[in-house]
CSV table of C-alpha atoms and ligand atoms in Angstrom, one decimal:
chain,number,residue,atom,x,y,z
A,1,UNK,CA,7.5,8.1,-14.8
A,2,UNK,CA,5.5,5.1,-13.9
A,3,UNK,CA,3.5,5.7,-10.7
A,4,UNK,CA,1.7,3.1,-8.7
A,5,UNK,CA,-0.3,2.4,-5.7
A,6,UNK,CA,-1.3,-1.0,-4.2
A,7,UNK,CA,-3.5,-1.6,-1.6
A,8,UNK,CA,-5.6,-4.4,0.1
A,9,UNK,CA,-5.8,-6.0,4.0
A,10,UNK,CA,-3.2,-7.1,5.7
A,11,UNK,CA,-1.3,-9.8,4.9
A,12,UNK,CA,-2.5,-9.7,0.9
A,13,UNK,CA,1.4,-10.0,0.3
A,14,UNK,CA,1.3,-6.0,-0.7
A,15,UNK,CA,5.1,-5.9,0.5
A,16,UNK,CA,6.6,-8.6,-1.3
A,17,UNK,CA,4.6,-8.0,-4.8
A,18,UNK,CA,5.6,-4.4,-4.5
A,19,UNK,CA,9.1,-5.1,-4.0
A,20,UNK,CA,9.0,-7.4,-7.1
A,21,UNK,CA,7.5,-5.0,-9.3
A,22,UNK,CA,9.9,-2.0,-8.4
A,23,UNK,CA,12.7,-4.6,-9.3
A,24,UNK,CA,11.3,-5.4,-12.9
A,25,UNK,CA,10.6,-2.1,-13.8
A,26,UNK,CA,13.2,-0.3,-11.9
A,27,UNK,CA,10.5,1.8,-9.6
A,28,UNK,CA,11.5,3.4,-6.4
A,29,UNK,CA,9.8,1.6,-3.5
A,30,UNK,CA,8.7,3.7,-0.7
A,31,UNK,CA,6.8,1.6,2.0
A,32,UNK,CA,4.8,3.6,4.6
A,33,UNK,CA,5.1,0.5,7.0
A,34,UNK,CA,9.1,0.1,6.5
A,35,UNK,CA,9.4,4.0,7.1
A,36,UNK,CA,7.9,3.7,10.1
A,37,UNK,CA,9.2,0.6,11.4
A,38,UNK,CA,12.8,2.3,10.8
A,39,UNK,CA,11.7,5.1,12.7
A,40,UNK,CA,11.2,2.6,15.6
A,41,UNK,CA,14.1,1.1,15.6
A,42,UNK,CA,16.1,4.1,15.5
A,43,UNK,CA,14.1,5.1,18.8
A,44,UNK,CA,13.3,8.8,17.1
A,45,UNK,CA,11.3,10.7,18.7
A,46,UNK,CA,8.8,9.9,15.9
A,47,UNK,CA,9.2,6.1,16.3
A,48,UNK,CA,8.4,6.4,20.1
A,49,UNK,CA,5.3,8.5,18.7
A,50,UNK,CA,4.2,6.3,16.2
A,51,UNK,CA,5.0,2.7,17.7
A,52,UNK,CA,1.8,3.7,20.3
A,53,UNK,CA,-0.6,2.9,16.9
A,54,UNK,CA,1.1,0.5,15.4
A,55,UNK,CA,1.6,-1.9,18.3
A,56,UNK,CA,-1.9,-1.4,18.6
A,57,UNK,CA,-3.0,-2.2,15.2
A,58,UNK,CA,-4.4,1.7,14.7
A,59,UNK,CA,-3.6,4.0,11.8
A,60,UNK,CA,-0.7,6.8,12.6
A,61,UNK,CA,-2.8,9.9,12.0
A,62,UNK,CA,-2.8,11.1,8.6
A,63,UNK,CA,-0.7,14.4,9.1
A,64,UNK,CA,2.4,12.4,10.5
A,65,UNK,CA,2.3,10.4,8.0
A,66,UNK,CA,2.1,12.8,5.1
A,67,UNK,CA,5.0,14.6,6.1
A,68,UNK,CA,6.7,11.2,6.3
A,69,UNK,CA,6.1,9.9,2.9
A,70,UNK,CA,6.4,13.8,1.1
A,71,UNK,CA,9.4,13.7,2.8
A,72,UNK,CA,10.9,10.6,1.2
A,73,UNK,CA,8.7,11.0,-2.4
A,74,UNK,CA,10.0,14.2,-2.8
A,75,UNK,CA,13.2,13.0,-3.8
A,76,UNK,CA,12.0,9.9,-5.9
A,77,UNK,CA,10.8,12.6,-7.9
A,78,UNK,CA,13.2,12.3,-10.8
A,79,UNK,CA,13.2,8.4,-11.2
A,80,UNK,CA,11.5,5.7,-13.1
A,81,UNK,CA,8.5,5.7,-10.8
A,82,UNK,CA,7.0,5.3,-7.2
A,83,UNK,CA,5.1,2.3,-6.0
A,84,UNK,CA,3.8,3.7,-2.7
A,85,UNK,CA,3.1,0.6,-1.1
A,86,UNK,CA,0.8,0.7,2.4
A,87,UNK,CA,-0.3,4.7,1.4
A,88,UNK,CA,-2.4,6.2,1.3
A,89,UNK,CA,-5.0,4.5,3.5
A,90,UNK,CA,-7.1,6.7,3.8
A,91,UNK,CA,-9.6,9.1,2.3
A,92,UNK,CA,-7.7,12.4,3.2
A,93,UNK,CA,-4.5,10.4,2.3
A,94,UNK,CA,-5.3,9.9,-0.9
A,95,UNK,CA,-6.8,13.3,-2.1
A,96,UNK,CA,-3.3,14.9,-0.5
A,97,UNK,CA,-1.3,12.1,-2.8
A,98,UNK,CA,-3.1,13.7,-5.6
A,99,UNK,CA,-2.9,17.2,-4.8
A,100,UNK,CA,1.0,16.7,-4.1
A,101,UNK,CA,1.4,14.8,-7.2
A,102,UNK,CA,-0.2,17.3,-9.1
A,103,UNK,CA,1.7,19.9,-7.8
A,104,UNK,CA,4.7,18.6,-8.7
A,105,UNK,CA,3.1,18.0,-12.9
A,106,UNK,CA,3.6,13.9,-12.5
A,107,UNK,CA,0.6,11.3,-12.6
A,108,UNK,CA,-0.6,8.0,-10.6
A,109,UNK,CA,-1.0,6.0,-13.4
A,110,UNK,CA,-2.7,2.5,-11.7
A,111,UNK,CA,-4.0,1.7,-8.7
A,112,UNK,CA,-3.2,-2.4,-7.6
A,113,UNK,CA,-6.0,-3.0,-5.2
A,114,UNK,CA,-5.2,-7.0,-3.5
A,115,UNK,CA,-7.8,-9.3,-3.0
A,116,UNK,CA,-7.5,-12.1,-0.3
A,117,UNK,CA,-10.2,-14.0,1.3
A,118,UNK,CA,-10.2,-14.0,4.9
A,119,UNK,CA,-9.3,-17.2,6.2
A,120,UNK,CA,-6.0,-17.1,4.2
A,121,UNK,CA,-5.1,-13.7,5.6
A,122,UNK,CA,-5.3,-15.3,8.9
A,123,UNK,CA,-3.4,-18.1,7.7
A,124,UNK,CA,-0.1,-16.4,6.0
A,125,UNK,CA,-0.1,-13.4,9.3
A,126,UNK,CA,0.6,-16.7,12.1
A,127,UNK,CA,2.4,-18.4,9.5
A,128,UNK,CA,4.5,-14.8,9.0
A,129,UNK,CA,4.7,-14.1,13.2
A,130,UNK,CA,7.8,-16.3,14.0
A,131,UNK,CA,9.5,-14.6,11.2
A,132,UNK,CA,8.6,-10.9,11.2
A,133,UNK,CA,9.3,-10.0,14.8
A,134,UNK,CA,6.3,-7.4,14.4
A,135,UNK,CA,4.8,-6.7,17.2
A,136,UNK,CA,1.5,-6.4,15.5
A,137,UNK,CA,1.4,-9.7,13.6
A,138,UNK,CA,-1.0,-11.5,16.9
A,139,UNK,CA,-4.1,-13.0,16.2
A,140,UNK,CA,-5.8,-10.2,18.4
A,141,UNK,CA,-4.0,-7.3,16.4
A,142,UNK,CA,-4.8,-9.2,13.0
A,143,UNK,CA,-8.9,-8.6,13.9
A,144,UNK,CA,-8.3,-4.7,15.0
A,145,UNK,CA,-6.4,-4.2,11.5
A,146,UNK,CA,-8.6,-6.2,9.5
A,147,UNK,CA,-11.2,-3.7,11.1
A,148,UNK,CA,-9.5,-0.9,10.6
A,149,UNK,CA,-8.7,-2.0,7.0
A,150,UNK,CA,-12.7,-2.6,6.2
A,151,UNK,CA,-13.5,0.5,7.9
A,152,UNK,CA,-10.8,3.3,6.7
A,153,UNK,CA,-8.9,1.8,3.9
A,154,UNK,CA,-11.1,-0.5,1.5
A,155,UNK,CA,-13.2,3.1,0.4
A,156,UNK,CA,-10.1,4.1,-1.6
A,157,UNK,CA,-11.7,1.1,-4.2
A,158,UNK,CA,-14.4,3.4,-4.9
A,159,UNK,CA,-12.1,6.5,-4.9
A,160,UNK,CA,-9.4,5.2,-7.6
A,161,UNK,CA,-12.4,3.1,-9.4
A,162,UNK,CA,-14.1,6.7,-10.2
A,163,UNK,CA,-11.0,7.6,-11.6
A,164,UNK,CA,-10.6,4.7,-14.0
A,165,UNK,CA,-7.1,3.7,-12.4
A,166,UNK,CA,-8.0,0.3,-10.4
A,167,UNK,CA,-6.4,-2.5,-11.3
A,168,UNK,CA,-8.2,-5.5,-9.0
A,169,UNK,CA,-5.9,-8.5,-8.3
A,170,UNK,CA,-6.6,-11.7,-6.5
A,171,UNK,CA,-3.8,-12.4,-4.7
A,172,UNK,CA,-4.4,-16.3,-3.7
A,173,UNK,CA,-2.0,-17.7,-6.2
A,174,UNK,CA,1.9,-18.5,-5.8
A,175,UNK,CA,3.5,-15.1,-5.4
A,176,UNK,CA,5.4,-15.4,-9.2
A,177,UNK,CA,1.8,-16.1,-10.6
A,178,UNK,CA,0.3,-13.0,-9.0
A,179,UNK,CA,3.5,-11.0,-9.7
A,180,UNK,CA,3.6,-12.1,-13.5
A,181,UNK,CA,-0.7,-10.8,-13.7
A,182,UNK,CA,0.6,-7.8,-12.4
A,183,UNK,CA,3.1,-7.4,-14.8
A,184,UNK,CA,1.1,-8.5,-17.6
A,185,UNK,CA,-1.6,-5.3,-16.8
A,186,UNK,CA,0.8,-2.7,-16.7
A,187,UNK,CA,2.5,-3.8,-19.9
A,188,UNK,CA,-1.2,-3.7,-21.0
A,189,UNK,CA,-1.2,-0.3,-19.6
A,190,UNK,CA,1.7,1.1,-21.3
A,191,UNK,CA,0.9,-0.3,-24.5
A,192,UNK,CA,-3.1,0.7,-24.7
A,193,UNK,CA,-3.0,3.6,-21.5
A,194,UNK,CA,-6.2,1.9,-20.2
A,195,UNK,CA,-6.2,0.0,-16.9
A,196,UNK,CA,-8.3,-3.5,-17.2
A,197,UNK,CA,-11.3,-3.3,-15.4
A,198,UNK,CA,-12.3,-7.2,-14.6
A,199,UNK,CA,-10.3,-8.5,-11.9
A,200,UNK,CA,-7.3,-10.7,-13.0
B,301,ADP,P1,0.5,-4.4,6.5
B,301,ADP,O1,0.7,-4.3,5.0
B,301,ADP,O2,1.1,-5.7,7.0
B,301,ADP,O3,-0.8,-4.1,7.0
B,301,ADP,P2,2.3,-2.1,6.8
B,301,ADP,O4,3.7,-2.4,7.0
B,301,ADP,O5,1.8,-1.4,5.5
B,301,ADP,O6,1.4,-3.3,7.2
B,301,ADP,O7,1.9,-1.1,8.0
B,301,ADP,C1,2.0,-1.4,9.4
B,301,ADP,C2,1.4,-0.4,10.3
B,301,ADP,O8,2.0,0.9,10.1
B,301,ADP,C3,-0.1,-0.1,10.1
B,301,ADP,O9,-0.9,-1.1,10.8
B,301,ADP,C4,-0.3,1.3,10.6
B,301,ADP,O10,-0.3,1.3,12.0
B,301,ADP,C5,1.0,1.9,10.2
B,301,ADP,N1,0.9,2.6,8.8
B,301,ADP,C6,1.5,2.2,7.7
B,301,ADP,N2,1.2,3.0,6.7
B,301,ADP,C7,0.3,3.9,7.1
B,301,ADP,C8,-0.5,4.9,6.6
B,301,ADP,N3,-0.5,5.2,5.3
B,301,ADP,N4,-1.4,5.6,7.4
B,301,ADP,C9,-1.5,5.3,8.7
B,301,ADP,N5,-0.8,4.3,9.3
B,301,ADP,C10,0.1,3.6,8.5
């Protein structure tokens, strides 16, 4: 199996990259957002639940959404590979990723963290609001998630750097440029087993 992460603030075009990468190397993609944006629209009980965070720009607490994404990993378990896009997020999130990976013998192999200044964040999330219909793609939501990305989320650098498995990716260039450095790192990685460390 190929198992991947990616990560980075909002709007560092995590979704569509991901999407791109499960295509070319036939990965199963399991988004944390879609999951829960499904939920929503379904009305569940859990999208009622939920919907109170995300409209707010807020993190769904960490035990909801492990049972939500075990749920659905459990059985991707026997494919190509997982890119978990959007998880974890946090601290606790990631430790249980490992423990449940471990548990079930299969390894996270790289770690895609996104980098995007600021200013272009803001630009692509209004530019992305008439399209996306989210509720939490406002100006006012942006800064709360932004915050909430600096304060809960950007620590899993640190976490997956310690572990040798970050792969650091500016993510200002056309979308097939970024996708094709992406690519270009994990054929590295499956040829050599080493991650690059310099940012690409
Ligand atoms: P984006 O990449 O645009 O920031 P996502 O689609 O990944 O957005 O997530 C949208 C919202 O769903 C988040 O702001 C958060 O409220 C919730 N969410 C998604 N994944 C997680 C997670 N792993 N832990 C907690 N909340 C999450």
């Amino acid at each position: 199996m190929l198992n991947l992460v990616i990560f980075g603030p909002p709007g560092c075009g995590k979704g569509t990259q991901s999407a791109r990468i499960a295509k070319k190397y036939g990965l199963m993609h399991l988004s944390s957002g879609d999951l829960l944006r499904t939920e929503i629209e379904k009305g569940s009980k859990l999208g009622m639940q939920v919907n109170h965070y995300i409209e707010r720009g807020l993190l769904v607490p960490d035990g909801i959404i492990l049972r939500k994404v075990y749920k659905n990993a459990i059985g991707l378990i026997n494919s190509a590979g997982i890119i978990f896009d959007g998880f974890p997020r946090t601290l606790i999130q990631a430790v249980m990723l490992d423990r449940f990976l471990k548990k079930k013998s299969i390894k996270l192999n790289m770690v895609i963290h996104m980098l995007v200044d600021r200013g272009e964040l803001f630009r692509r999330l209004t530019g992305r609001a008439e399209d996306s219909g989210r509720v939490d793609d406002t100006e006012q939501i942006f800064r709360v998630r932004m915050r909430v990305y600096e304060k809960q989320t950007h620590c899993l650098k640190e976490y997956y750097s310690d572990q040798k498995k970050i792969l650091q990716v500016s993510g200002m260039a056309p979308v097939e440029d970024v996708s094709a450095k992406i690519a270009h790192a994990i054929d590295h990685y499956r040829e050599k087993n080493e991650v690059f460390s310099n940012v690409i």
